[in-house]
Amino acid sequence: MLLEIISEAVVGRGEVTLNWSHQVTAQDVSQVLGVRVGQASCELRHDASSPQAEVTLEADLWCLGSTGSSVLHTRSHTVQEVSVAVRGTLVSDPSYHVRLVGNPRATGVRVEGETIHVDFTATVEVEARALTRYWVRAEDHVPEA
């Protein structure tokens, strides 16, 4: 005899690396000496048919110009799809959860005229949960009377 069990379970999990470029307008900057990424957050968005992660971060850019060095503060965000393969016999639509893995970081920076281009990367973990159905042999789980 088989026993049906319906339970909420993790039906999919994975890591997704998000890459994006951010632009800052700055006059009289000849080069960027360094970038420090500060506060960062990650939230789930349901705007499209698949889940999306919105990563927001703050960064300080140490810049060199003809009048000396200065620090520019900027805020950047990206929204990207973070789908994950779902497995199992689902009874309901999955709910998704995202979180940052480690700290976002700057991977490149360049100055073109009065625009500074900063490349960022962040890794997020995606987890899908749903009600699932599975079958077990009843004699393994029900004591005999």
PDB file of C-alpha atoms in Angstrom:
ATOM      1  CA  MET A   1       0.000   0.000   0.000  1.00  0.00           C
ATOM      2  CA  LEU A   2       1.267   3.490  -0.872  1.00  0.00           C
ATOM      3  CA  LEU A   3       0.833   6.568   1.307  1.00  0.00           C
ATOM      4  CA  GLU A   4       0.599  10.023  -0.287  1.00  0.00           C
ATOM      5  CA  ILE A   5       2.547  12.798   1.438  1.00  0.00           C
ATOM      6  CA  ILE A   6       2.157  16.478   0.570  1.00  0.00           C
ATOM      7  CA  SER A   7       4.779  18.756   2.079  1.00  0.00           C
ATOM      8  CA  GLU A   8       6.502  22.056   1.417  1.00  0.00           C
ATOM      9  CA  ALA A   9      10.018  21.439   0.191  1.00  0.00           C
ATOM     10  CA  VAL A  10      12.933  23.065  -1.603  1.00  0.00           C
ATOM     11  CA  VAL A  11      12.365  22.123  -5.247  1.00  0.00           C
ATOM     12  CA  GLY A  12      15.238  24.072  -6.799  1.00  0.00           C
ATOM     13  CA  ARG A  13      18.400  25.858  -5.740  1.00  0.00           C
ATOM     14  CA  GLY A  14      21.284  27.512  -7.527  1.00  0.00           C
ATOM     15  CA  GLU A  15      23.702  30.410  -7.684  1.00  0.00           C
ATOM     16  CA  VAL A  16      23.588  33.099 -10.342  1.00  0.00           C
ATOM     17  CA  THR A  17      26.336  35.655 -10.983  1.00  0.00           C
ATOM     18  CA  LEU A  18      25.030  39.060 -12.062  1.00  0.00           C
ATOM     19  CA  ASN A  19      27.265  41.421 -14.046  1.00  0.00           C
ATOM     20  CA  TRP A  20      26.405  45.001 -14.955  1.00  0.00           C
ATOM     21  CA  SER A  21      27.967  48.331 -15.840  1.00  0.00           C
ATOM     22  CA  HIS A  22      27.252  51.645 -14.100  1.00  0.00           C
ATOM     23  CA  GLN A  23      27.993  55.126 -15.414  1.00  0.00           C
ATOM     24  CA  VAL A  24      28.847  58.220 -13.377  1.00  0.00           C
ATOM     25  CA  THR A  25      29.201  61.686 -14.869  1.00  0.00           C
ATOM     26  CA  ALA A  26      32.226  63.508 -13.469  1.00  0.00           C
ATOM     27  CA  GLN A  27      34.015  66.566 -14.775  1.00  0.00           C
ATOM     28  CA  ASP A  28      37.792  66.956 -14.564  1.00  0.00           C
ATOM     29  CA  VAL A  29      38.576  63.304 -13.764  1.00  0.00           C
ATOM     30  CA  SER A  30      41.604  61.824 -15.521  1.00  0.00           C
ATOM     31  CA  GLN A  31      41.706  58.459 -13.741  1.00  0.00           C
ATOM     32  CA  VAL A  32      40.091  56.446 -10.963  1.00  0.00           C
ATOM     33  CA  LEU A  33      42.521  55.414  -8.245  1.00  0.00           C
ATOM     34  CA  GLY A  34      40.233  52.934  -6.513  1.00  0.00           C
ATOM     35  CA  VAL A  35      36.670  51.743  -5.912  1.00  0.00           C
ATOM     36  CA  ARG A  36      35.205  50.659  -2.568  1.00  0.00           C
ATOM     37  CA  VAL A  37      31.853  48.886  -2.604  1.00  0.00           C
ATOM     38  CA  GLY A  38      29.876  49.561   0.580  1.00  0.00           C
ATOM     39  CA  GLN A  39      26.323  48.671   1.603  1.00  0.00           C
ATOM     40  CA  ALA A  40      24.537  46.203  -0.666  1.00  0.00           C
ATOM     41  CA  SER A  41      21.085  44.621  -0.660  1.00  0.00           C
ATOM     42  CA  CYS A  42      19.226  42.042  -2.705  1.00  0.00           C
ATOM     43  CA  GLU A  43      15.451  41.757  -3.143  1.00  0.00           C
ATOM     44  CA  LEU A  44      13.151  39.549  -5.167  1.00  0.00           C
ATOM     45  CA  ARG A  45      10.937  41.081  -7.863  1.00  0.00           C
ATOM     46  CA  HIS A  46       7.978  39.402  -9.570  1.00  0.00           C
ATOM     47  CA  ASP A  47       7.504  41.819 -12.497  1.00  0.00           C
ATOM     48  CA  ALA A  48       8.090  39.241 -15.240  1.00  0.00           C
ATOM     49  CA  SER A  49       7.094  35.629 -15.767  1.00  0.00           C
ATOM     50  CA  SER A  50      10.260  34.421 -14.022  1.00  0.00           C
ATOM     51  CA  PRO A  51      11.790  35.679 -10.756  1.00  0.00           C
ATOM     52  CA  GLN A  52      14.203  38.588 -10.850  1.00  0.00           C
ATOM     53  CA  ALA A  53      16.819  39.765  -8.356  1.00  0.00           C
ATOM     54  CA  GLU A  54      17.276  43.466  -7.719  1.00  0.00           C
ATOM     55  CA  VAL A  55      20.743  44.230  -6.365  1.00  0.00           C
ATOM     56  CA  THR A  56      21.413  47.732  -5.031  1.00  0.00           C
ATOM     57  CA  LEU A  57      24.809  48.909  -3.813  1.00  0.00           C
ATOM     58  CA  GLU A  58      26.681  52.018  -2.803  1.00  0.00           C
ATOM     59  CA  ALA A  59      30.250  52.687  -3.941  1.00  0.00           C
ATOM     60  CA  ASP A  60      32.956  55.291  -3.389  1.00  0.00           C
ATOM     61  CA  LEU A  61      35.271  56.156  -6.273  1.00  0.00           C
ATOM     62  CA  TRP A  62      38.641  57.747  -5.521  1.00  0.00           C
ATOM     63  CA  CYS A  63      39.346  60.002  -8.512  1.00  0.00           C
ATOM     64  CA  LEU A  64      42.323  62.021  -9.697  1.00  0.00           C
ATOM     65  CA  GLY A  65      41.894  65.272 -11.614  1.00  0.00           C
ATOM     66  CA  SER A  66      43.815  68.443 -12.358  1.00  0.00           C
ATOM     67  CA  THR A  67      42.867  69.919  -8.945  1.00  0.00           C
ATOM     68  CA  GLY A  68      43.939  66.818  -6.979  1.00  0.00           C
ATOM     69  CA  SER A  69      42.083  63.800  -5.713  1.00  0.00           C
ATOM     70  CA  SER A  70      38.419  63.566  -4.711  1.00  0.00           C
ATOM     71  CA  VAL A  71      35.888  60.931  -3.682  1.00  0.00           C
ATOM     72  CA  LEU A  72      32.652  60.443  -5.606  1.00  0.00           C
ATOM     73  CA  HIS A  73      29.783  58.598  -3.970  1.00  0.00           C
ATOM     74  CA  THR A  74      27.409  56.673  -6.252  1.00  0.00           C
ATOM     75  CA  ARG A  75      24.515  54.257  -5.968  1.00  0.00           C
ATOM     76  CA  SER A  76      23.964  51.504  -8.533  1.00  0.00           C
ATOM     77  CA  HIS A  77      21.329  48.852  -9.056  1.00  0.00           C
ATOM     78  CA  THR A  78      20.455  46.132 -11.499  1.00  0.00           C
ATOM     79  CA  VAL A  79      17.455  43.884 -12.053  1.00  0.00           C
ATOM     80  CA  GLN A  80      18.177  40.553 -13.727  1.00  0.00           C
ATOM     81  CA  GLU A  81      16.433  37.221 -14.194  1.00  0.00           C
ATOM     82  CA  VAL A  82      17.481  34.524 -11.725  1.00  0.00           C
ATOM     83  CA  SER A  83      15.608  31.412 -12.766  1.00  0.00           C
ATOM     84  CA  VAL A  84      16.491  28.008 -11.368  1.00  0.00           C
ATOM     85  CA  ALA A  85      15.518  24.510 -12.517  1.00  0.00           C
ATOM     86  CA  VAL A  86      12.571  23.139 -10.507  1.00  0.00           C
ATOM     87  CA  ARG A  87      12.262  19.403  -9.781  1.00  0.00           C
ATOM     88  CA  GLY A  88       9.512  17.265  -8.306  1.00  0.00           C
ATOM     89  CA  THR A  89       5.764  16.822  -8.552  1.00  0.00           C
ATOM     90  CA  LEU A  90       4.500  20.276  -7.632  1.00  0.00           C
ATOM     91  CA  VAL A  91       1.092  20.816  -6.046  1.00  0.00           C
ATOM     92  CA  SER A  92       1.452  24.634  -6.066  1.00  0.00           C
ATOM     93  CA  ASP A  93       3.434  27.304  -7.896  1.00  0.00           C
ATOM     94  CA  PRO A  94       6.905  27.742  -6.426  1.00  0.00           C
ATOM     95  CA  SER A  95       7.843  30.742  -4.294  1.00  0.00           C
ATOM     96  CA  TYR A  96      11.351  32.098  -4.744  1.00  0.00           C
ATOM     97  CA  HIS A  97      13.852  33.505  -2.269  1.00  0.00           C
ATOM     98  CA  VAL A  98      17.139  35.273  -3.068  1.00  0.00           C
ATOM     99  CA  ARG A  99      20.109  36.375  -1.005  1.00  0.00           C
ATOM    100  CA  LEU A 100      23.566  37.750  -1.678  1.00  0.00           C
ATOM    101  CA  VAL A 101      26.473  35.324  -1.485  1.00  0.00           C
ATOM    102  CA  GLY A 102      29.528  37.238  -0.323  1.00  0.00           C
ATOM    103  CA  ASN A 103      29.993  40.900  -1.179  1.00  0.00           C
ATOM    104  CA  PRO A 104      29.460  42.543  -4.560  1.00  0.00           C
ATOM    105  CA  ARG A 105      32.650  43.889  -6.079  1.00  0.00           C
ATOM    106  CA  ALA A 106      33.931  46.190  -8.779  1.00  0.00           C
ATOM    107  CA  THR A 107      35.627  44.266 -11.579  1.00  0.00           C
ATOM    108  CA  GLY A 108      36.676  47.128 -13.828  1.00  0.00           C
ATOM    109  CA  VAL A 109      36.681  50.897 -14.169  1.00  0.00           C
ATOM    110  CA  ARG A 110      37.532  53.267 -17.018  1.00  0.00           C
ATOM    111  CA  VAL A 111      37.235  56.975 -17.759  1.00  0.00           C
ATOM    112  CA  GLU A 112      35.913  58.133 -21.140  1.00  0.00           C
ATOM    113  CA  GLY A 113      35.655  61.892 -21.382  1.00  0.00           C
ATOM    114  CA  GLU A 114      33.397  63.091 -18.557  1.00  0.00           C
ATOM    115  CA  THR A 115      31.925  59.620 -17.901  1.00  0.00           C
ATOM    116  CA  ILE A 116      33.253  56.998 -15.526  1.00  0.00           C
ATOM    117  CA  HIS A 117      32.225  53.415 -16.336  1.00  0.00           C
ATOM    118  CA  VAL A 118      32.323  50.963 -13.412  1.00  0.00           C
ATOM    119  CA  ASP A 119      31.693  47.237 -13.882  1.00  0.00           C
ATOM    120  CA  PHE A 120      30.141  45.388 -10.922  1.00  0.00           C
ATOM    121  CA  THR A 121      29.503  41.731 -10.175  1.00  0.00           C
ATOM    122  CA  ALA A 122      27.421  40.055  -7.469  1.00  0.00           C
ATOM    123  CA  THR A 123      26.509  36.441  -6.799  1.00  0.00           C
ATOM    124  CA  VAL A 124      23.028  35.580  -5.522  1.00  0.00           C
ATOM    125  CA  GLU A 125      21.624  32.306  -4.268  1.00  0.00           C
ATOM    126  CA  VAL A 126      18.162  31.431  -5.544  1.00  0.00           C
ATOM    127  CA  GLU A 127      15.884  28.974  -3.772  1.00  0.00           C
ATOM    128  CA  ALA A 128      12.496  27.739  -4.989  1.00  0.00           C
ATOM    129  CA  ARG A 129       9.983  26.266  -2.513  1.00  0.00           C
ATOM    130  CA  ALA A 130       6.642  24.635  -3.267  1.00  0.00           C
ATOM    131  CA  LEU A 131       4.140  22.085  -2.041  1.00  0.00           C
ATOM    132  CA  THR A 132       5.187  18.734  -3.448  1.00  0.00           C
ATOM    133  CA  ARG A 133       3.586  15.316  -3.633  1.00  0.00           C
ATOM    134  CA  TYR A 134       5.413  12.061  -3.181  1.00  0.00           C
ATOM    135  CA  TRP A 135       4.483   8.481  -2.373  1.00  0.00           C
ATOM    136  CA  VAL A 136       5.995   6.098   0.185  1.00  0.00           C
ATOM    137  CA  ARG A 137       5.253   2.548   1.155  1.00  0.00           C
ATOM    138  CA  ALA A 138       2.792   2.689   4.049  1.00  0.00           C
ATOM    139  CA  GLU A 139       4.225  -0.302   5.912  1.00  0.00           C
ATOM    140  CA  ASP A 140       7.520   1.566   6.315  1.00  0.00           C
ATOM    141  CA  HIS A 141       5.866   4.462   8.177  1.00  0.00           C
ATOM    142  CA  VAL A 142       2.747   3.104   9.927  1.00  0.00           C
ATOM    143  CA  PRO A 143       3.248   0.855  12.955  1.00  0.00           C
ATOM    144  CA  GLU A 144       1.263  -2.365  12.989  1.00  0.00           C
ATOM    145  CA  ALA A 145      -1.454  -2.690  15.616  1.00  0.00           C
TER     146      ALA A 145
END
